[in-house]
Each structure stands twice: as C-alpha cells, then as structure tokens.
Coordinates of C-alpha atoms in Angstrom, one line a residue:
M1 CA 4.4 -6.8 8.3
I2 CA 3.7 -7.3 4.6
A3 CA 2.3 -4.4 2.7
A4 CA 0.1 -5.2 -0.3
A5 CA 0.1 -8.9 0.7
G6 CA -2.7 -10.0 -1.6
C7 CA -0.4 -11.1 -4.5
D8 CA 1.1 -14.5 -4.9
A9 CA 4.4 -13.3 -3.4
G10 CA 2.6 -11.9 -0.4
R11 CA 0.8 -15.2 0.3
C12 CA 4.1 -17.1 -0.1
L13 CA 6.0 -14.7 2.2
A14 CA 3.3 -14.6 4.8
D15 CA 3.3 -18.5 4.9
A16 CA 7.1 -18.6 5.1
C17 CA 7.3 -16.0 7.9
A18 CA 4.6 -17.8 9.9
Q19 CA 6.2 -21.2 9.4
A20 CA 9.5 -19.7 10.6
G21 CA 7.6 -18.7 13.8
A22 CA 7.0 -15.0 13.2
R23 CA 3.9 -13.1 14.1
V24 CA 2.8 -11.6 10.8
V25 CA 0.5 -8.6 10.0
V26 CA -0.7 -8.5 6.4
L27 CA -1.9 -5.2 4.9
E28 CA -4.3 -5.4 1.9
Q29 CA -6.7 -2.9 0.5
T30 CA -9.7 -5.0 1.4
A31 CA -10.1 -6.9 4.6
S32 CA -11.5 -10.0 2.7
R33 CA -8.3 -10.2 0.6
A34 CA -6.2 -9.9 3.7
R35 CA -8.1 -12.7 5.4
A36 CA -7.5 -14.9 2.4
V37 CA -3.8 -14.5 2.9
A38 CA -4.1 -15.3 6.6
R39 CA -6.3 -18.4 6.1
A40 CA -3.4 -20.9 6.3
W41 CA -2.0 -19.6 9.6
P42 CA -4.9 -17.9 11.4
D43 CA -3.0 -18.2 14.8
R44 CA 0.1 -16.5 13.4
I45 CA -1.1 -14.0 10.8
E46 CA -3.2 -11.0 11.6
T47 CA -5.0 -8.9 9.0
L48 CA -5.6 -5.2 8.4
G49 CA -7.6 -3.7 5.6
L50 CA -5.5 -0.7 4.6
N51 CA -4.6 0.8 1.2
A52 CA -0.8 0.7 1.4
L53 CA -0.6 3.1 -1.6
R54 CA -2.3 6.0 0.3
P55 CA 0.2 8.0 2.3
D56 CA -2.6 9.3 4.6
H57 CA -3.5 5.7 5.4
C58 CA 0.1 4.9 6.1
D59 CA 0.4 7.9 8.4
R60 CA -2.7 6.8 10.4
L61 CA -1.2 3.3 10.8
G62 CA 2.0 4.8 12.0
A63 CA 0.3 6.9 14.6
V64 CA -1.5 3.8 16.0
W65 CA 1.5 1.5 15.7
D66 CA 3.8 4.1 17.3
A67 CA 7.0 2.4 18.8
T68 CA 5.6 -1.1 19.0
P69 CA 8.7 -3.1 17.9
L70 CA 8.6 -4.1 14.2
D71 CA 11.3 -6.5 12.9
L72 CA 10.5 -6.6 9.2
L73 CA 8.5 -4.4 6.8
L74 CA 8.1 -6.0 3.4
H75 CA 6.8 -3.8 0.6
L76 CA 5.0 -5.6 -2.2
Q77 CA 3.2 -2.7 -3.7
P78 CA 5.1 -2.8 -7.0
L79 CA 4.1 -6.5 -7.4
R80 CA 0.6 -6.1 -6.3
M81 CA -0.2 -3.0 -8.3
P82 CA 2.3 -2.9 -11.2
R83 CA 0.3 -0.4 -13.2
R84 CA 0.6 2.3 -10.4
P85 CA 4.4 2.9 -10.3
G86 CA 4.1 6.5 -9.1
A87 CA 1.9 5.5 -6.2
A88 CA 4.3 2.7 -5.2
I89 CA 7.3 4.9 -5.3
S90 CA 5.6 7.4 -3.0
A91 CA 4.0 4.8 -0.7
I92 CA 7.1 2.7 0.1
P93 CA 9.0 5.5 1.9
A94 CA 5.7 7.0 3.3
L95 CA 4.8 3.7 5.1
S96 CA 8.4 3.0 6.2
R97 CA 8.7 6.6 7.6
A98 CA 5.3 6.2 9.4
L99 CA 6.5 3.0 11.0
L100 CA 10.1 4.2 11.7
P101 CA 9.6 4.4 15.5
G102 CA 8.5 0.7 15.5
L103 CA 11.3 -0.3 13.1
A104 CA 13.9 1.4 15.4
A105 CA 12.5 -0.4 18.4
G106 CA 12.6 -3.8 16.6
A107 CA 15.1 -5.4 14.2
G108 CA 14.3 -2.6 11.7
R109 CA 14.5 -4.4 8.4
V110 CA 12.7 -2.8 5.4
I111 CA 12.7 -4.7 2.0
A112 CA 11.0 -3.5 -1.1
V113 CA 10.3 -6.1 -3.8
F114 CA 9.9 -5.2 -7.5
R115 CA 10.1 -6.8 -10.9
A116 CA 12.7 -5.8 -13.5
P117 CA 11.3 -4.7 -16.9
G118 CA 11.2 -7.2 -19.7
P119 CA 13.0 -7.0 -23.0
G120 CA 11.8 -4.2 -25.1
A121 CA 10.4 -2.3 -22.2
R122 CA 9.3 1.3 -22.8
A123 CA 10.9 4.3 -21.4
E124 CA 8.5 4.7 -18.5
G125 CA 9.2 1.0 -17.4
L126 CA 12.9 1.6 -17.5
A127 CA 12.6 4.9 -15.6
Y128 CA 10.5 3.1 -12.9
D129 CA 13.1 0.4 -12.7
A130 CA 15.9 3.0 -12.2
A131 CA 13.8 4.7 -9.5
M132 CA 13.1 1.5 -7.6
C133 CA 16.8 0.6 -7.8
A134 CA 17.7 4.0 -6.3
L135 CA 15.0 4.0 -3.7
A136 CA 16.6 1.7 -1.1
G137 CA 19.8 3.8 -1.0
H138 CA 17.9 7.1 -0.6
M139 CA 15.7 5.7 2.1
Q140 CA 18.8 4.3 3.9
E141 CA 20.4 7.7 3.8
E142 CA 17.3 9.3 5.3
F143 CA 16.6 6.7 8.0
G144 CA 20.2 6.3 9.1
N145 CA 20.8 3.6 11.7
R146 CA 17.1 3.4 12.7
A147 CA 16.4 0.9 9.9
M148 CA 18.2 -1.3 7.3
V149 CA 16.6 -0.8 3.9
N150 CA 17.2 -3.0 0.9
A151 CA 15.4 -4.1 -2.3
L152 CA 14.9 -7.3 -4.1
R153 CA 14.7 -7.0 -7.9
L154 CA 12.9 -10.0 -9.4
A155 CA 13.4 -11.3 -13.0
P156 CA 11.1 -9.8 -15.6
E157 CA 7.5 -11.0 -16.0
G158 CA 7.3 -14.3 -17.9
A159 CA 10.6 -15.6 -16.5
E160 CA 10.1 -18.6 -14.3
C161 CA 10.5 -17.2 -10.8
S162 CA 8.6 -18.6 -7.9
C163 CA 8.7 -16.8 -4.6
G164 CA 9.1 -20.0 -2.7
A165 CA 12.4 -20.9 -4.4
R166 CA 13.9 -17.4 -4.8
L167 CA 12.2 -14.8 -2.7
W168 CA 12.0 -16.3 0.8
P169 CA 15.7 -17.3 0.9
A170 CA 16.7 -13.8 -0.1
V171 CA 14.4 -12.3 2.5
A172 CA 15.8 -14.7 5.2
M173 CA 19.4 -13.7 4.2
L174 CA 18.7 -10.0 4.4
T175 CA 17.0 -10.4 7.8
A176 CA 19.6 -12.6 9.5
G177 CA 21.7 -11.3 12.3
E178 CA 21.5 -8.3 14.6
R179 CA 21.6 -5.0 12.7
A180 CA 24.3 -6.3 10.4
G181 CA 24.5 -6.9 6.7
P182 CA 23.7 -5.0 3.6
C183 CA 22.0 -1.6 3.8
G184 CA 20.7 0.5 0.9
S185 CA 21.4 -2.2 -1.6
V186 CA 19.5 -4.0 -4.4
L187 CA 19.8 -7.8 -4.7
H188 CA 19.0 -8.9 -8.2
L189 CA 17.2 -12.3 -8.3
G190 CA 17.5 -13.9 -11.7
P191 CA 15.2 -16.6 -13.2
E192 CA 15.3 -20.0 -11.7

C-alpha cells in the first residue's frame, strides 16, 4: 500500500512494486489522481480515493481493512504535501496504527519517505527533519514486533535524485527477508 501516491516517487514505486509481482493499493486524495498512478498496471494496482493526511480517514480504512495481510505500507505524505509537515507527522503513525492488524498478519514493513532540508533551511524545516528522523524509532517502540518501521531520507530538493535509481533499491533492501533487518532506523540516501 502506498499512501499519498500521486507524486513522482509514488508513481515510480507503484510501477516497481507491480513489476516485481506485488498487488499494490495506492491511496490518493482524489480517485482520479489515484487512477492516473495505476494506469500503467491496471491488473496489479488498485486505487482508493482517501486523504492520507486525515486521521479519521485512516481510522475508517483500518476498520475496513482489519486483519487482511499487508506486507508493506509506504508513506509518501511528506513528499506529496511538503507544505503540511504537521499533518504528515500525525498521519504517518495514525495510518500505520489503523493498519497494524493487517501489518501484523503480513510481512509488516512500514517505510516513511521524506526529503532532507536544503542548505540554509529555516528553523521549522530543520525541526521537521529532526521529527521525521525520530519518528521511525518512536513508532517501532510503540508497535513492537507487530511491524518493522524505518524511514528513507532523500537528498534535499534540487539535488539530482531519481526514485528509480535510489528509492526502489532502498525499499527492496528494507523489505527483503522474513521479519529480519533494520527496525526503527533512518537510511540517508544522498544525491546520485
């Protein structure tokens, strides 16, 4: 499942997951934007119009999803809506928590993807970065062995960084194996 999949990284990751043989569910605020992500793999990518920044929407999805096995939950809210940092910080654990029964029943990987602040960033940008860097560890502590939570920190805006060359291999590495590997960590992906 890819939350806030309507950004370039979401399209790239949805394609890569589908190409690897996974069944993918993309969440996007509008159904039309979600369908645009799924266009390349309509037989492998399902769409759901859902605002992944609204905890009440996340709770409703969790109630419907229940314990249906979920192997991977990718959070792209910080990339899709970079000007709403508070909403992203709240929504990432809210959606993960709502889907925790399904994550516990599946491979249970949760990965949040965000971008590092650029040179000369203001205090609020640096604070958001620090919060995102800490979030995976706090979520891992809360979720225990029911899920494996990590984060990918991309190079600052403006640095050459394509999701195809950098993001998918990192996601694949963090999802390899059976409930083994890093937990509560942040992997820093520099520019290409």
